[in-house]
PDB file of C-alpha atoms in Angstrom:
ATOM      1  CA  MET A 577      -5.655  11.351  10.664  1.00  0.00           C
ATOM      2  CA  THR A 578      -2.090   9.657  11.725  1.00  0.00           C
ATOM      3  CA  ILE A 579      -0.896   6.344   9.449  1.00  0.00           C
ATOM      4  CA  GLN A 580      -1.619   4.487  13.485  1.00  0.00           C
ATOM      5  CA  GLN A 581      -5.473   5.912  13.075  1.00  0.00           C
ATOM      6  CA  VAL A 582      -5.905   5.289   9.772  1.00  0.00           C
ATOM      7  CA  GLN A 583      -4.678   1.392  10.440  1.00  0.00           C
ATOM      8  CA  ALA A 584      -6.572   0.763  13.136  1.00  0.00           C
ATOM      9  CA  GLU A 585      -9.785   2.098  11.145  1.00  0.00           C
ATOM     10  CA  VAL A 586      -8.522  -0.878   8.478  1.00  0.00           C
ATOM     11  CA  VAL A 587      -8.371  -3.106  11.830  1.00  0.00           C
ATOM     12  CA  GLU A 588     -12.272  -2.347  12.146  1.00  0.00           C
ATOM     13  CA  GLU A 589     -13.120  -2.949   8.290  1.00  0.00           C
ATOM     14  CA  PHE A 590     -11.345  -6.343   8.364  1.00  0.00           C
ATOM     15  CA  SER A 591     -13.270  -7.139  11.450  1.00  0.00           C
ATOM     16  CA  PHE A 592     -16.745  -6.734  10.342  1.00  0.00           C
ATOM     17  CA  LEU A 593     -15.266  -9.334   7.341  1.00  0.00           C
ATOM     18  CA  LYS A 594     -16.544 -12.880   7.765  1.00  0.00           C
ATOM     19  CA  ASP A 595     -14.082 -15.156   6.170  1.00  0.00           C
ATOM     20  CA  TRP A 596     -11.504 -14.490   3.387  1.00  0.00           C
ATOM     21  CA  GLU A 597     -13.404 -15.074   0.473  1.00  0.00           C
ATOM     22  CA  GLU A 598     -14.941 -11.362   2.043  1.00  0.00           C
ATOM     23  CA  ARG A 599     -11.887  -9.872   2.434  1.00  0.00           C
ATOM     24  CA  TYR A 600     -10.635 -10.037  -1.213  1.00  0.00           C
ATOM     25  CA  ALA A 601     -13.740  -9.185  -2.250  1.00  0.00           C
ATOM     26  CA  TYR A 602     -12.822  -5.847  -0.423  1.00  0.00           C
ATOM     27  CA  LEU A 603      -9.367  -5.904  -1.546  1.00  0.00           C
ATOM     28  CA  ILE A 604     -10.799  -5.952  -4.416  1.00  0.00           C
ATOM     29  CA  ASP A 605     -13.143  -3.307  -4.547  1.00  0.00           C
ATOM     30  CA  LEU A 606     -10.206  -1.376  -3.020  1.00  0.00           C
ATOM     31  CA  GLY A 607      -8.284  -1.449  -6.024  1.00  0.00           C
ATOM     32  CA  LYS A 608     -11.149  -1.181  -8.355  1.00  0.00           C
ATOM     33  CA  GLU A 609     -11.040   2.622  -6.190  1.00  0.00           C
ATOM     34  CA  LEU A 610      -7.534   3.428  -6.421  1.00  0.00           C
ATOM     35  CA  PRO A 611      -6.911   6.756  -8.495  1.00  0.00           C
ATOM     36  CA  LEU A 612      -5.264   5.557 -11.568  1.00  0.00           C
ATOM     37  CA  ILE A 613      -1.649   6.523 -12.205  1.00  0.00           C
ATOM     38  CA  ASP A 614      -0.343   8.486 -14.781  1.00  0.00           C
ATOM     39  CA  ASN A 615       0.989   6.301 -17.486  1.00  0.00           C
ATOM     40  CA  GLN A 616       4.219   8.316 -17.232  1.00  0.00           C
ATOM     41  CA  TYR A 617       4.889   6.527 -14.333  1.00  0.00           C
ATOM     42  CA  LYS A 618       4.099   2.297 -15.503  1.00  0.00           C
ATOM     43  CA  THR A 619       8.004   1.890 -16.861  1.00  0.00           C
ATOM     44  CA  ASP A 620      10.160   0.170 -15.250  1.00  0.00           C
ATOM     45  CA  ASP A 621      11.530   2.804 -13.441  1.00  0.00           C
ATOM     46  CA  TYR A 622       8.917   2.424 -10.794  1.00  0.00           C
ATOM     47  CA  LEU A 623       8.264  -1.069 -10.893  1.00  0.00           C
ATOM     48  CA  ILE A 624       8.528  -1.938  -7.218  1.00  0.00           C
ATOM     49  CA  LYS A 625      11.301  -5.443  -7.392  1.00  0.00           C
ATOM     50  CA  GLY A 626      10.247  -8.720  -5.654  1.00  0.00           C
ATOM     51  CA  CYS A 627       7.163  -8.235  -7.171  1.00  0.00           C
ATOM     52  CA  GLN A 628       5.017 -11.844  -8.674  1.00  0.00           C
ATOM     53  CA  SER A 629       3.243  -9.504  -9.886  1.00  0.00           C
ATOM     54  CA  LYS A 630       3.935  -5.745 -12.658  1.00  0.00           C
ATOM     55  CA  VAL A 631       3.071  -2.584  -9.140  1.00  0.00           C
ATOM     56  CA  TRP A 632       4.411   0.654 -10.299  1.00  0.00           C
ATOM     57  CA  LEU A 633       4.626   3.901  -7.273  1.00  0.00           C
ATOM     58  CA  PHE A 634       4.801   6.691  -8.030  1.00  0.00           C
ATOM     59  CA  ALA A 635       6.020   9.029  -4.807  1.00  0.00           C
ATOM     60  CA  GLN A 636       6.017  13.187  -4.583  1.00  0.00           C
ATOM     61  CA  LEU A 637       6.136  15.261  -1.922  1.00  0.00           C
ATOM     62  CA  ALA A 638       3.892  17.978  -1.345  1.00  0.00           C
ATOM     63  CA  ASP A 639       3.324  20.619   1.351  1.00  0.00           C
ATOM     64  CA  GLY A 640       5.612  18.343   3.748  1.00  0.00           C
ATOM     65  CA  LYS A 641       2.908  14.991   2.950  1.00  0.00           C
ATOM     66  CA  VAL A 642       4.543  11.890   0.465  1.00  0.00           C
ATOM     67  CA  LEU A 643       1.564  11.156  -2.243  1.00  0.00           C
ATOM     68  CA  PHE A 644       1.675   7.754  -3.376  1.00  0.00           C
ATOM     69  CA  THR A 645      -0.067   6.551  -6.855  1.00  0.00           C
ATOM     70  CA  ALA A 646       0.387   3.437  -7.711  1.00  0.00           C
ATOM     71  CA  ASP A 647      -1.057   0.429  -9.898  1.00  0.00           C
ATOM     72  CA  SER A 648      -0.486  -3.175 -10.602  1.00  0.00           C
ATOM     73  CA  ASP A 649      -1.760  -5.553 -13.356  1.00  0.00           C
ATOM     74  CA  ALA A 650      -2.725  -8.510 -10.669  1.00  0.00           C
ATOM     75  CA  ILE A 651      -6.757  -7.439  -9.632  1.00  0.00           C
ATOM     76  CA  ILE A 652      -5.514  -8.771  -5.550  1.00  0.00           C
ATOM     77  CA  THR A 653      -2.049  -7.625  -6.024  1.00  0.00           C
ATOM     78  CA  LYS A 654      -4.061  -3.628  -6.484  1.00  0.00           C
ATOM     79  CA  GLY A 655      -6.243  -4.131  -3.289  1.00  0.00           C
ATOM     80  CA  ILE A 656      -2.702  -4.857  -1.817  1.00  0.00           C
ATOM     81  CA  VAL A 657      -0.946  -1.483  -2.742  1.00  0.00           C
ATOM     82  CA  ALA A 658      -4.343   0.443  -2.562  1.00  0.00           C
ATOM     83  CA  LEU A 659      -4.630  -0.521   1.213  1.00  0.00           C
ATOM     84  CA  LEU A 660      -1.232   0.618   1.686  1.00  0.00           C
ATOM     85  CA  VAL A 661      -1.615   3.440  -0.571  1.00  0.00           C
ATOM     86  CA  ARG A 662      -4.439   4.304   2.188  1.00  0.00           C
ATOM     87  CA  VAL A 663      -2.324   4.087   5.095  1.00  0.00           C
ATOM     88  CA  PHE A 664       0.295   6.074   4.327  1.00  0.00           C
ATOM     89  CA  SER A 665      -0.809   8.793   1.245  1.00  0.00           C
ATOM     90  CA  GLY A 666      -0.914  11.895   2.565  1.00  0.00           C
ATOM     91  CA  GLN A 667       1.567  11.219   5.871  1.00  0.00           C
ATOM     92  CA  ALA A 668       4.968  13.190   6.885  1.00  0.00           C
ATOM     93  CA  PRO A 669       7.659  11.246   5.219  1.00  0.00           C
ATOM     94  CA  GLU A 670       9.006  10.472   8.725  1.00  0.00           C
ATOM     95  CA  ASP A 671       6.011   9.144  10.105  1.00  0.00           C
ATOM     96  CA  ILE A 672       5.727   7.008   7.225  1.00  0.00           C
ATOM     97  CA  ALA A 673       9.659   6.433   7.941  1.00  0.00           C
ATOM     98  CA  LYS A 674       9.625   4.980  11.205  1.00  0.00           C
ATOM     99  CA  ALA A 675       5.090   4.084  11.010  1.00  0.00           C
ATOM    100  CA  ASP A 676       4.431   0.124  12.849  1.00  0.00           C
ATOM    101  CA  THR A 677       2.587  -2.063   9.816  1.00  0.00           C
ATOM    102  CA  GLY A 678       1.177  -3.958  12.595  1.00  0.00           C
ATOM    103  CA  PHE A 679      -1.508  -3.400  11.418  1.00  0.00           C
ATOM    104  CA  ILE A 680      -1.064  -6.226   8.397  1.00  0.00           C
ATOM    105  CA  ASP A 681      -0.907  -8.863  10.875  1.00  0.00           C
ATOM    106  CA  GLN A 682      -3.423  -8.020  12.644  1.00  0.00           C
ATOM    107  CA  ILE A 683      -6.429  -8.228   9.687  1.00  0.00           C
ATOM    108  CA  GLY A 684      -4.712 -11.597   8.631  1.00  0.00           C
ATOM    109  CA  LEU A 685      -2.969 -10.891   5.702  1.00  0.00           C
ATOM    110  CA  LYS A 686       0.706 -11.824   5.312  1.00  0.00           C
ATOM    111  CA  GLU A 687      -0.830 -15.504   6.473  1.00  0.00           C
ATOM    112  CA  HIS A 688      -3.378 -16.037   3.654  1.00  0.00           C
ATOM    113  CA  LEU A 689      -1.282 -14.772   0.840  1.00  0.00           C
ATOM    114  CA  SER A 690       0.837 -16.646  -1.623  1.00  0.00           C
ATOM    115  CA  PRO A 691       4.324 -16.689  -0.432  1.00  0.00           C
ATOM    116  CA  THR A 692       5.102 -14.747  -3.837  1.00  0.00           C
ATOM    117  CA  ARG A 693       2.353 -12.365  -2.988  1.00  0.00           C
ATOM    118  CA  ALA A 694       3.813 -11.729   1.092  1.00  0.00           C
ATOM    119  CA  ASN A 695       6.722 -11.331  -0.334  1.00  0.00           C
ATOM    120  CA  GLY A 696       5.951  -8.439  -2.662  1.00  0.00           C
ATOM    121  CA  LEU A 697       3.711  -6.890  -0.004  1.00  0.00           C
ATOM    122  CA  VAL A 698       7.194  -5.972   2.387  1.00  0.00           C
ATOM    123  CA  SER A 699       8.353  -4.753  -1.082  1.00  0.00           C
ATOM    124  CA  MET A 700       6.054  -2.516  -1.252  1.00  0.00           C
ATOM    125  CA  ILE A 701       6.088  -1.589   2.033  1.00  0.00           C
ATOM    126  CA  GLU A 702       9.743  -1.779   1.881  1.00  0.00           C
ATOM    127  CA  GLN A 703       9.398   0.988  -1.141  1.00  0.00           C
ATOM    128  CA  MET A 704       7.099   3.030   0.137  1.00  0.00           C
ATOM    129  CA  LYS A 705       9.474   3.811   3.557  1.00  0.00           C
ATOM    130  CA  ARG A 706      12.089   4.104   1.339  1.00  0.00           C
ATOM    131  CA  TYR A 707      10.623   6.768  -0.562  1.00  0.00           C
ATOM    132  CA  ALA A 708      10.254   8.392   3.187  1.00  0.00           C
ATOM    133  CA  VAL A 709      13.080   8.408   4.383  1.00  0.00           C
ATOM    134  CA  ALA A 710      14.673  10.378   0.677  1.00  0.00           C
ATOM    135  CA  PHE A 711      11.770  13.137   0.966  1.00  0.00           C
ATOM    136  CA  SER A 712      12.620  13.585   4.895  1.00  0.00           C
ATOM    137  CA  LEU A 713      16.250  13.728   3.732  1.00  0.00           C
ATOM    138  CA  MET A 714      15.433  16.027   1.392  1.00  0.00           C
ATOM    139  CA  GLU A 715      14.102  18.384   3.279  1.00  0.00           C
ATOM    140  CA  LYS A 716      17.196  19.067   5.335  1.00  0.00           C
TER     141      LYS A 716
END
């Protein structure tokens, strides 16, 4: 699936949830389903700067696709990063780098986060895009 298709799927899933209590519960479930990141990547080198919570993000390039793994010490934040991993992992670096993240506004996520969590969300996206740009430069 393309990034746009995954994003459309996410928007559709969130549209079935009645209120933000259900949406937060869904994010928590996504976080619980996030595959465990290898402990070797739970170091300061992989921490995302700008997040109130600790968020570790590791990326690798395999067969022309970026694969992300992540973790967080906060359950909602873990759900948010799990959502981003779902959207971007397994995609081509160029597609990630140029991806529109309007789906976040469509599901109302940013407006329902505290300012520090919203900043953290932006930092997560920026870091994923930085990885993608670096990988696309390596491929050339």
